[in-house]
Coordinates of C-alpha atoms and ligand atoms in Angstrom, one line a residue:
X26 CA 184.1 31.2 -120.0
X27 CA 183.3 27.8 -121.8
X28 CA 182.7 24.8 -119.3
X29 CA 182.4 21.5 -120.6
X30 CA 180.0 18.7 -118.3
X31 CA 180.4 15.3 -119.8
X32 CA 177.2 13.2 -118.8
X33 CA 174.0 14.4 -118.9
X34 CA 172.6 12.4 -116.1
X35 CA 171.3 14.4 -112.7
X36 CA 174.6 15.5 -111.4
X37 CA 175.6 16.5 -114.7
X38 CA 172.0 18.9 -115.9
X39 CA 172.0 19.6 -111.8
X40 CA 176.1 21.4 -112.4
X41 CA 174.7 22.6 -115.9
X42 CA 171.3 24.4 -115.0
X43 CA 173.9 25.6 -111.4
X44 CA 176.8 26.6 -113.5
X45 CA 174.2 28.9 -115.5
X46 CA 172.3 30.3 -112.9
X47 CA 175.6 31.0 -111.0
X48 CA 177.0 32.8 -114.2
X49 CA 174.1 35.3 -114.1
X50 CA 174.6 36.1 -111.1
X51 CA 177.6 36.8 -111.0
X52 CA 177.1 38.8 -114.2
X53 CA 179.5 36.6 -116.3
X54 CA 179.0 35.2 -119.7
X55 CA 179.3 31.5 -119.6
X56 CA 178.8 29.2 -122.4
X57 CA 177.8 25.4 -121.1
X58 CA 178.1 22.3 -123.7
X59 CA 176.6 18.9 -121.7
X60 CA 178.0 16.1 -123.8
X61 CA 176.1 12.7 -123.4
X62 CA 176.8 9.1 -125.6
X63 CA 173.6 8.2 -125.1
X64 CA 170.5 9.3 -127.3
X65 CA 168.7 11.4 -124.7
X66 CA 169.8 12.6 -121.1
X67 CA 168.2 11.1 -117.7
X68 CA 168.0 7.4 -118.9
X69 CA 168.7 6.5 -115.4
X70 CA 166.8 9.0 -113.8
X71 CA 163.9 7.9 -115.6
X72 CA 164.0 4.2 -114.2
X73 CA 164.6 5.8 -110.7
X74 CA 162.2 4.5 -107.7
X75 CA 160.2 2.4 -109.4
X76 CA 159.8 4.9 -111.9
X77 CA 158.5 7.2 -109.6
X78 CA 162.0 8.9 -108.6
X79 CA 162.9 9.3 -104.6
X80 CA 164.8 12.3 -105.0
X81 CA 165.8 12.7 -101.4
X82 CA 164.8 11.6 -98.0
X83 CA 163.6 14.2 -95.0
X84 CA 166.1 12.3 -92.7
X85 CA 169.2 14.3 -94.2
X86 CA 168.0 17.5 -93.0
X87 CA 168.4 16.1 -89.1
X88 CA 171.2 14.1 -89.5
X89 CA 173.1 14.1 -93.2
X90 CA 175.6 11.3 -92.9
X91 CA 174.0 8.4 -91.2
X92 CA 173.0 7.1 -94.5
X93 CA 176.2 7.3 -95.9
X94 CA 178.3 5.4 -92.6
X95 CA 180.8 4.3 -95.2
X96 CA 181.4 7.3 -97.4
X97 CA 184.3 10.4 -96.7
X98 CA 182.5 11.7 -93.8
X99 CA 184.1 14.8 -93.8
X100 CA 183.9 15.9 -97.4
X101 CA 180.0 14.7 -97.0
X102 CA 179.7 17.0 -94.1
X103 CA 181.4 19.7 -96.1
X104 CA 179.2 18.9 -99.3
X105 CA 176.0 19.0 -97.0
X106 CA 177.4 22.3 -95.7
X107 CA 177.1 23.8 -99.2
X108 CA 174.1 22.3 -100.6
X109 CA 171.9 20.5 -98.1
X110 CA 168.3 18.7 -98.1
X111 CA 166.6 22.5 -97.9
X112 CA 168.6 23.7 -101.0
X113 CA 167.8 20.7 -103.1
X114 CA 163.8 21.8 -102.2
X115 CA 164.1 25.1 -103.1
X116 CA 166.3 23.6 -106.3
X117 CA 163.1 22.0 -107.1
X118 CA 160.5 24.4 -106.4
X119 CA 162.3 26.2 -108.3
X120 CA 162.1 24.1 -111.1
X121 CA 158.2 24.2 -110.8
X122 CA 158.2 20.9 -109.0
X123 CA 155.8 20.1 -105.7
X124 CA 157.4 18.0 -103.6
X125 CA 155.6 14.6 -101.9
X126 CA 156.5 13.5 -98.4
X127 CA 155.6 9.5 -98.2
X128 CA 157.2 9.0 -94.4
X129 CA 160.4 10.9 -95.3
X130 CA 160.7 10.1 -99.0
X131 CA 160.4 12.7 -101.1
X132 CA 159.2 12.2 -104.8
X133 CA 157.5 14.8 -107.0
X134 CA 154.0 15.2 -106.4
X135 CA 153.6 13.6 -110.1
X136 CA 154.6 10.5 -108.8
X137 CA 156.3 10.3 -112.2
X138 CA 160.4 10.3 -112.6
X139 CA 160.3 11.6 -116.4
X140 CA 158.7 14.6 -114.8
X141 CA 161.6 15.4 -112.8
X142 CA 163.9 14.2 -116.1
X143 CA 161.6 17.1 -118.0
X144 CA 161.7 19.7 -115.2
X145 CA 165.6 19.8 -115.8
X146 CA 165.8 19.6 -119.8
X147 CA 163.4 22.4 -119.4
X148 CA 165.9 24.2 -117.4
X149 CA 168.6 23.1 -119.3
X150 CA 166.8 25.1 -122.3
X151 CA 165.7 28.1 -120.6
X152 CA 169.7 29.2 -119.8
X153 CA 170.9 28.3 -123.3
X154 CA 172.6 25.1 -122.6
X155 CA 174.1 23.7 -125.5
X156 CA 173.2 19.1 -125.1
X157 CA 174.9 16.9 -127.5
X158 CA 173.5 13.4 -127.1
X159 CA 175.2 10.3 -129.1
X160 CA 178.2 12.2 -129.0
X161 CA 181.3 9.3 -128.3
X162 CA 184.2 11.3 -126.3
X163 CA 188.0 9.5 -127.6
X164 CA 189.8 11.6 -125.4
X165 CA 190.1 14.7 -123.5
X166 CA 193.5 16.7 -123.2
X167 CA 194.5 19.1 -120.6
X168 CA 195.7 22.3 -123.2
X169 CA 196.9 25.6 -121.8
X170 CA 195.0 26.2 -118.6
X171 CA 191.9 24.4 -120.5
X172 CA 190.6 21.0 -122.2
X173 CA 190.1 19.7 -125.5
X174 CA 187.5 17.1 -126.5
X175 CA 187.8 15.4 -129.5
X176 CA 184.2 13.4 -130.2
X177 CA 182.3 11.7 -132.5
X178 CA 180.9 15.3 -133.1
X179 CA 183.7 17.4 -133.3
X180 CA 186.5 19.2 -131.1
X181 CA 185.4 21.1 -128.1
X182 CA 187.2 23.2 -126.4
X183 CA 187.1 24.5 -122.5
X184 CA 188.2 26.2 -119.5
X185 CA 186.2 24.0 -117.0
X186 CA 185.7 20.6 -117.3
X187 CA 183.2 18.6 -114.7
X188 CA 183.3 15.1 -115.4
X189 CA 179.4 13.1 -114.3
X190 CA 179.3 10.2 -116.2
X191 CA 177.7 8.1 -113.7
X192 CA 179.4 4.8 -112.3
X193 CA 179.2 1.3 -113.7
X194 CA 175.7 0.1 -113.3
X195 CA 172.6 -0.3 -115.8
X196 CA 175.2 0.0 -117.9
X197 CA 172.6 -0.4 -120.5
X198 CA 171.8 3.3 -119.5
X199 CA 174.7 4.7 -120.7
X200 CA 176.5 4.9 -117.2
X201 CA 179.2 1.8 -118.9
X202 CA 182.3 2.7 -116.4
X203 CA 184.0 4.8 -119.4
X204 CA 184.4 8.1 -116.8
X205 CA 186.4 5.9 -114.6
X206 CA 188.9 5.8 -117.6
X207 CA 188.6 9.4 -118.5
X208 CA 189.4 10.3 -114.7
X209 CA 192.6 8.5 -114.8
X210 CA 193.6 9.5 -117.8
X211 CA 194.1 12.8 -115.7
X212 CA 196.4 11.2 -113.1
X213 CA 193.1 10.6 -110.7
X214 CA 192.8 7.5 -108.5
X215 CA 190.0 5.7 -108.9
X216 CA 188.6 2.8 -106.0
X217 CA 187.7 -0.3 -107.2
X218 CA 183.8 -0.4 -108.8
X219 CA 181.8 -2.5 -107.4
X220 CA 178.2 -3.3 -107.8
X221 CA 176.3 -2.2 -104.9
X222 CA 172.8 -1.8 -103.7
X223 CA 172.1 -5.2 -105.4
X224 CA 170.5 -8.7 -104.8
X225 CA 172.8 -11.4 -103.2
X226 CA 173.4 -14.3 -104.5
X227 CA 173.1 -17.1 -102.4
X228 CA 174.2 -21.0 -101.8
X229 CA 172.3 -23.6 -102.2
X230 CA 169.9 -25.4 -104.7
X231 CA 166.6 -24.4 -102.7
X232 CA 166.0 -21.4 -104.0
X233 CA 164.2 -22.3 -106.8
X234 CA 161.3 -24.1 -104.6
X235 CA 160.8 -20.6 -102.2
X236 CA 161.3 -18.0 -105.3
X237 CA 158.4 -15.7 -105.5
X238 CA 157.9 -15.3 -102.2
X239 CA 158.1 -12.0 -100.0
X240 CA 158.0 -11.4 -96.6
X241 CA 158.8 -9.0 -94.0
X242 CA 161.6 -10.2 -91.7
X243 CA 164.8 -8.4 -90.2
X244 CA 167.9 -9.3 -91.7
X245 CA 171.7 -9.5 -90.5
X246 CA 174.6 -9.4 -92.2
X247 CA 177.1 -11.6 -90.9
X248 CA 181.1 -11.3 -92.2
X249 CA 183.5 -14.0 -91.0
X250 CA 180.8 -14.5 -88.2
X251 CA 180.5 -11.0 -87.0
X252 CA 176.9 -8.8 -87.1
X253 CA 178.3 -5.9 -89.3
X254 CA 174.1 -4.6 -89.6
X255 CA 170.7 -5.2 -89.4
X256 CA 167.9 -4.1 -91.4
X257 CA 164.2 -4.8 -91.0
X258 CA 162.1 -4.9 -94.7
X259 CA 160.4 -7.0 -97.1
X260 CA 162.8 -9.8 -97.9
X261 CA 162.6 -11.1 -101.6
X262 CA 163.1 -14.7 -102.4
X263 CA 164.4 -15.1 -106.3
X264 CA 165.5 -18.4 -108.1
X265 CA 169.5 -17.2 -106.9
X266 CA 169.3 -15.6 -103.7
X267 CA 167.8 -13.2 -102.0
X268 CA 166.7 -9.3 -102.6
X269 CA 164.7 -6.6 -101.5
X270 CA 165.2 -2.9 -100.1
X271 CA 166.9 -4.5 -96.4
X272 CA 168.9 -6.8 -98.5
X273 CA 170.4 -4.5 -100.7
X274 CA 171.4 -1.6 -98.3
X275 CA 173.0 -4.8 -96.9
X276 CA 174.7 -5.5 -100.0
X277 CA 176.7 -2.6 -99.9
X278 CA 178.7 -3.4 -96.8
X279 CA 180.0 -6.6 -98.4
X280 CA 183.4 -5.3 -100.7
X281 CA 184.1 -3.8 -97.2
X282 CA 184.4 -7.0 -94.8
X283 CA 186.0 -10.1 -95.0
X284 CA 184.0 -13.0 -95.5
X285 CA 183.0 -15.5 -95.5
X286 CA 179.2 -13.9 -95.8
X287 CA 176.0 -14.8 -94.3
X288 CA 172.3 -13.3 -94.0
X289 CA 170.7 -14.4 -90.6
X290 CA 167.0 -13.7 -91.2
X291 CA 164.0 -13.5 -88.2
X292 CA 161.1 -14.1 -90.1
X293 CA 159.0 -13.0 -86.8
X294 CA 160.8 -10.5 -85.5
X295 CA 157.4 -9.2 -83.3
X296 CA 158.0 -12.8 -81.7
X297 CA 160.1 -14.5 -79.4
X298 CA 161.2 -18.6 -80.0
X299 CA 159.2 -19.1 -76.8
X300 CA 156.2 -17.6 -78.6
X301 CA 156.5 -19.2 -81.6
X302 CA 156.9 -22.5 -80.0
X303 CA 153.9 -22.3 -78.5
X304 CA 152.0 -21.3 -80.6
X305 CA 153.1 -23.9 -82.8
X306 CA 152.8 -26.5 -79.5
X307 CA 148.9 -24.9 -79.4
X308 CA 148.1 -25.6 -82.7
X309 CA 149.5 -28.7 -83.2
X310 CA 147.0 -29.8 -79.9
X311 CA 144.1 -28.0 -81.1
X312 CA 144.0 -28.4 -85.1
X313 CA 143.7 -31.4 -86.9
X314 CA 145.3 -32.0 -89.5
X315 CA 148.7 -32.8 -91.4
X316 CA 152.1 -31.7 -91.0
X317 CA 151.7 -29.8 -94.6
X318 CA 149.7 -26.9 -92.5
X319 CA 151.5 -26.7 -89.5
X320 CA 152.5 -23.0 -90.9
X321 CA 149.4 -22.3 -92.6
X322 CA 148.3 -18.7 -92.1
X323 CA 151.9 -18.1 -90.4
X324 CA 154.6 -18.3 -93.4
X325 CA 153.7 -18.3 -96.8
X326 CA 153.4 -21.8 -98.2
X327 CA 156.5 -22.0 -100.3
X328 CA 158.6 -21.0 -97.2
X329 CA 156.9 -23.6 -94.7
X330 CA 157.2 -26.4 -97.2
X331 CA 160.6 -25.8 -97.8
X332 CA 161.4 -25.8 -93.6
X333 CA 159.2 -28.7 -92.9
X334 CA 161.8 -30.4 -96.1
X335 CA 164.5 -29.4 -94.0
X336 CA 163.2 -30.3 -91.1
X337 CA 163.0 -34.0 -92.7
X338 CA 158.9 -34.1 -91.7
X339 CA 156.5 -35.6 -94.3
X340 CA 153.8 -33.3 -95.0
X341 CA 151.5 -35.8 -95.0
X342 CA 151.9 -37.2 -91.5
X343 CA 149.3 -36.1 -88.5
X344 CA 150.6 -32.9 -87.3
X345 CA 150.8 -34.5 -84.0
X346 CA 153.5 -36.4 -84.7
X347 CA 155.8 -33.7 -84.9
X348 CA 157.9 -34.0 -81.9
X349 CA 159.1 -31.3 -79.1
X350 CA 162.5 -30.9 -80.5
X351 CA 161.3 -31.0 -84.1
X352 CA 159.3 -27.7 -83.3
X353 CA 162.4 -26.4 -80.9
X354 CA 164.2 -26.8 -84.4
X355 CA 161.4 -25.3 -86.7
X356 CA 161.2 -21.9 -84.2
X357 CA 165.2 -21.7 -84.5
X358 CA 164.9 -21.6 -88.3
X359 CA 162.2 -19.3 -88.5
X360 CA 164.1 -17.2 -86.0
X361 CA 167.4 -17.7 -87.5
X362 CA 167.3 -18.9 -90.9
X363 CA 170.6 -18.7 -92.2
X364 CA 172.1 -18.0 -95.8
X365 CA 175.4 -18.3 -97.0
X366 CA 176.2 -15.9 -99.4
X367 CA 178.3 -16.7 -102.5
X368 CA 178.2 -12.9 -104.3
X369 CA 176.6 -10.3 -105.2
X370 CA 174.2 -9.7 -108.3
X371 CA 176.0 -7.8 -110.9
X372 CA 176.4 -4.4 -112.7
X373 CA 173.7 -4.5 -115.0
X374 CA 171.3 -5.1 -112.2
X375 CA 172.9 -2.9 -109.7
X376 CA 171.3 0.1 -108.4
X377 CA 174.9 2.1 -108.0
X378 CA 178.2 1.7 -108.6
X379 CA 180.5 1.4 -104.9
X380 CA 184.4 2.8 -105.8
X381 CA 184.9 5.4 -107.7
X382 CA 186.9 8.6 -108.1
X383 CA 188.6 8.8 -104.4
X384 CA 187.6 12.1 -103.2
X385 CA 190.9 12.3 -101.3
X386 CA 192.3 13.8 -104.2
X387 CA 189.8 16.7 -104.6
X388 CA 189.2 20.2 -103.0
X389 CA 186.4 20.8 -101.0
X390 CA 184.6 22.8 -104.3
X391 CA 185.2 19.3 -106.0
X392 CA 188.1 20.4 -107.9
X393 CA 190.5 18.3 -108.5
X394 CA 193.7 18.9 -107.0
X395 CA 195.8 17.1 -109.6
X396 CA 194.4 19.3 -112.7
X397 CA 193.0 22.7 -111.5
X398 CA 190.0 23.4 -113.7
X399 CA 188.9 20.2 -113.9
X400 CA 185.4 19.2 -111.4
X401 CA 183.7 15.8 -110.9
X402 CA 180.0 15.6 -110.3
X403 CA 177.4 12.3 -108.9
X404 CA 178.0 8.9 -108.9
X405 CA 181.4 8.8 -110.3
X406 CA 182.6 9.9 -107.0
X407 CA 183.9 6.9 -104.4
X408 CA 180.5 8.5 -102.5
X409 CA 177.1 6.4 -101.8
X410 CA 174.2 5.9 -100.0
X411 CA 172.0 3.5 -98.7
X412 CA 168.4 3.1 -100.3
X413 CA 166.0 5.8 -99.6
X414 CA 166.9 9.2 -101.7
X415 CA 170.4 9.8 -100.7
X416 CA 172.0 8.7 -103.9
X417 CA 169.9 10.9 -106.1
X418 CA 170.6 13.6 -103.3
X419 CA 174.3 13.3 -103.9
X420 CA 173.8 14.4 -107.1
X421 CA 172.0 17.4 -106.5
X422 CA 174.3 18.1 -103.5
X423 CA 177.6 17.6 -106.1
X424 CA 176.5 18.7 -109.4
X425 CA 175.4 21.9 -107.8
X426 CA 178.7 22.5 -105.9
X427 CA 180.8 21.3 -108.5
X428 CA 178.6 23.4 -111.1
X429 CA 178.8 26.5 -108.9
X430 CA 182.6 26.5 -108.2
X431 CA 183.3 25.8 -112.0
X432 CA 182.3 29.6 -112.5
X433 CA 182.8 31.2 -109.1
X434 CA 185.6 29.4 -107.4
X435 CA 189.3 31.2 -107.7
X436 CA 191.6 28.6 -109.5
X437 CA 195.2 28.1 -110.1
X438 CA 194.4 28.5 -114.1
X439 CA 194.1 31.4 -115.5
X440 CA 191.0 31.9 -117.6
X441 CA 191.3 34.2 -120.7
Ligands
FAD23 C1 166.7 1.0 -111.2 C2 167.3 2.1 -110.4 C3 166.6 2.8 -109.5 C4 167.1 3.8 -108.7 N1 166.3 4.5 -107.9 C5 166.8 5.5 -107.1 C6 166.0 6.3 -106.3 O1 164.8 6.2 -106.3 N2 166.6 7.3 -105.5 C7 168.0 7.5 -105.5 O2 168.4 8.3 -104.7 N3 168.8 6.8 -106.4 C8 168.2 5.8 -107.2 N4 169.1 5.2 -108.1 C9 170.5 5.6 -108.2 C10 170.6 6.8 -109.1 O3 169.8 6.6 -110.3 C11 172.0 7.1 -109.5 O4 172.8 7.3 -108.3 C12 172.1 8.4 -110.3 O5 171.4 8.2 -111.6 C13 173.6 8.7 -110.7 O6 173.5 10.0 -111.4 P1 174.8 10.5 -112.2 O7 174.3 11.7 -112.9 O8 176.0 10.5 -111.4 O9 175.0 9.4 -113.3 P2 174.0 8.7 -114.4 O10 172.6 8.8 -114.0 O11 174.5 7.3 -114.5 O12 174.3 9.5 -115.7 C14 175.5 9.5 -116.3 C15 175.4 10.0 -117.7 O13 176.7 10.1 -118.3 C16 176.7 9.6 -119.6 N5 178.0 9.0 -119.9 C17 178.7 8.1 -119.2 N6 179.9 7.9 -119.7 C18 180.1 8.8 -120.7 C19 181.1 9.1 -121.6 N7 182.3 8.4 -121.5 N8 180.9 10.0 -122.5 C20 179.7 10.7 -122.6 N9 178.7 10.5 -121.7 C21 178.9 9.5 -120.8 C22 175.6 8.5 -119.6 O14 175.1 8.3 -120.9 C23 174.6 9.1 -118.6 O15 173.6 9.9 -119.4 C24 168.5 4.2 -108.9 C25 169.3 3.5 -109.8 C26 168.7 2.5 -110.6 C27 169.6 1.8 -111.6

């Protein structure tokens, strides 16, 4: 049996080095080609988590789909069902990789992604896998009960095909949106990509005097002036808008509401506005001194300039002439800053790619039900996650099923 996997990212080495090790166990000879465009395989993975790689977070093995609230619940639950957080740690191990547990995020012990990028290859080596890197895929056809390739290295031929090129972001990586294209040219659906787990872009020309900083705060997202959710992290200030882990988990809610959008952030959320008004009321009686360092030691400097602006105070007036409503008005905005949002950031800085392949038209092996043979793999699914693992662990989770099934599962096709 020849499969092809186009896309040698982790879903596609993870439904490689599966595909193999499924093959030998089942006692069948299986030949399996990984075709990639770009030079080498992993470019993504390598940049993963800082370059440290979160492959998966210990929350998934109490309660799998709470990070993914806006994914195909049921085909998660049936994925999870098949290759869940345990399997992905003995995938690992097995790989000769010791795992790290920083509160619930798991990463190799190495700290280092490229070590989990070299884990695979050598995997990928050990069963014989046959990579093809800058290899440029024109088409694919369905012939017989197979597929034919035609590259910018030759013909290939197969009797499984698992499509994991990736989504639409860092394109620079070689995930450029081209799998979307080769899905449909199958007959396959494919949701509108988006850019998600990104920065938003905000309005306003103040930005540029508060970039730089970063804070903790808790953030909501508002859409048409409803709370859709909150999130509690460092918020990022940048010359456009604003960013950060909270911030981009919120980002990926947006291409599902109607806006208009706004982020409502508490930047003392361990506070009340009574609190804060005192304490600001205390200070103002005990400390002397000028407006300019009414938040001194309380906001970072950027961020108190720029409410005192607001706030139309001069920062070079006694502090005591800030008046009771003034400060009434300062604790609001501290407590309730508000930003309208214009956007989002865009693919090439996105983390993943929202939209995709819409699993509605797929078995429960992750074959599709329009072409039998033919398998899909990672982030080219209309499947994501929040921040924290559970994008990587989607790959795991569908390169091994799709990788597994490719050999093992019965299929309309016949193969010779
Ligand atoms: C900066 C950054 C940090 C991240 N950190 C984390 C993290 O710590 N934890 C986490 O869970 N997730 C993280 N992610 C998300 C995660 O990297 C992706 O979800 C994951 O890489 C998707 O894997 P994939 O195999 O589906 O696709 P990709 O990794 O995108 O790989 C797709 C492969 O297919 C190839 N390809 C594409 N189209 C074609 C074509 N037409 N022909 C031939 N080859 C093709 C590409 O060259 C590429 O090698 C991060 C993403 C980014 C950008």
């Amino acid at each position: 049996m020849n499969i092809l996997i186009t896309g040698g990212g982790p879903a596609g080495m993870t439904a490689a080095i599966k595909a193999a090790e499924a093959g030998e166990n089942a006692g069948k000879q299986v030949n399996i080609t990984i075709l990639d465009h770009s030079d080498r395989l992993g470019k993504k993975l390598r940049m993963t988590g800082n370059g440290h790689c979160n492959l998966t977070n210990e929350v998934l093995s109490s309660d799998p789909l709470s990070a993914y609230s806006f994914a195909d619940q049921r085909m998660l639950r049936n994925l999870f069902d098949r290759f869940g957080f345990e399997d992905t740690l003995a995938f690992f191990r097995s790989l000769g990789i010791c795992i790290r547990n920083r509160d619930g995020l798991i990463y190799p012990y190495s700290d280092e992604a490229v070590s989990v990028v070299s884990a695979l290859s050598g995997a990928l080596e050990r069963y014989g896998i046959r990579v093809i890197t800058d290899c440029g895929i024109r088409k694919i056809d369905r012939t017989g009960s197979g597929f034919t390739a035609e590259t910018t290295k030759g013909v290939f031929h197969a009797d499984r095909l698992i499509l994991a090129c990736g989504g639409a972001s860092y394109p620079k990586t070689g995930s450029d949106g081209s799998g979307y294209a080769l899905a449909k040219s199958f007959g396959h659906r494919v949701n509108t990509p988006v850019p998600g787990l990104v920065r938003l872009v905000g309005k306003g020309s103040f930005f540029k005097n508060v970039a730089g900083v970063r804070m903790k705060g808790r953030m909501s997202l508002f859409a048409d002036g409803r709370v859709i959710k909150t999130e509690d992290g460092e918020l990022q200030l940048t010359e456009k808008g604003i960013s950060g882990i909270a911030v981009m988990n919120l980002s990926n809610l947006l291409s599902a509401e109607k806006g208009p959008f706004s982020v409502r952030i508490d930047l003392m959320p361990e506070f009340s506005e009574d609190m804060i008004r005192s304490m600001l009321a205390d200070k103002i009686r005990t400390i002397p001194g000028n407006a300019a360092e009414l938040f001194t030691g309380i906001l970072p400097r950027k961020l108190g300039a720029h409410f005192l602006k607001t706030a139309k105070i001069r920062p070079d007036i006694p502090m005591k002439e800030i008046g009771s409503q003034q400060i009434k008005k300062l604790t609001e905005t501290v407590k309730k800053w508000e930003i309208g949002i214009e956007d989002t950031g865009s693919f090439e800085e996105a983390q993943i790619t929202l939209g995709g392949v819409d699993t509605a038209d797929l078995e429960d092996t992750l074959e599709s039900r329009i072409v039998p043979g033919l398998y899909f793999a990672g982030e080219i699914l209309d499947l994501h996650g929040f921040c924290g693992g559970y994008n990587l662990q989607l790959c795991w989770t569908t390169g091994a099923v799709a990788g597994v099934n490719a050999v093992c599962a019965p299929t309309k096709v016949d193969i010779k």
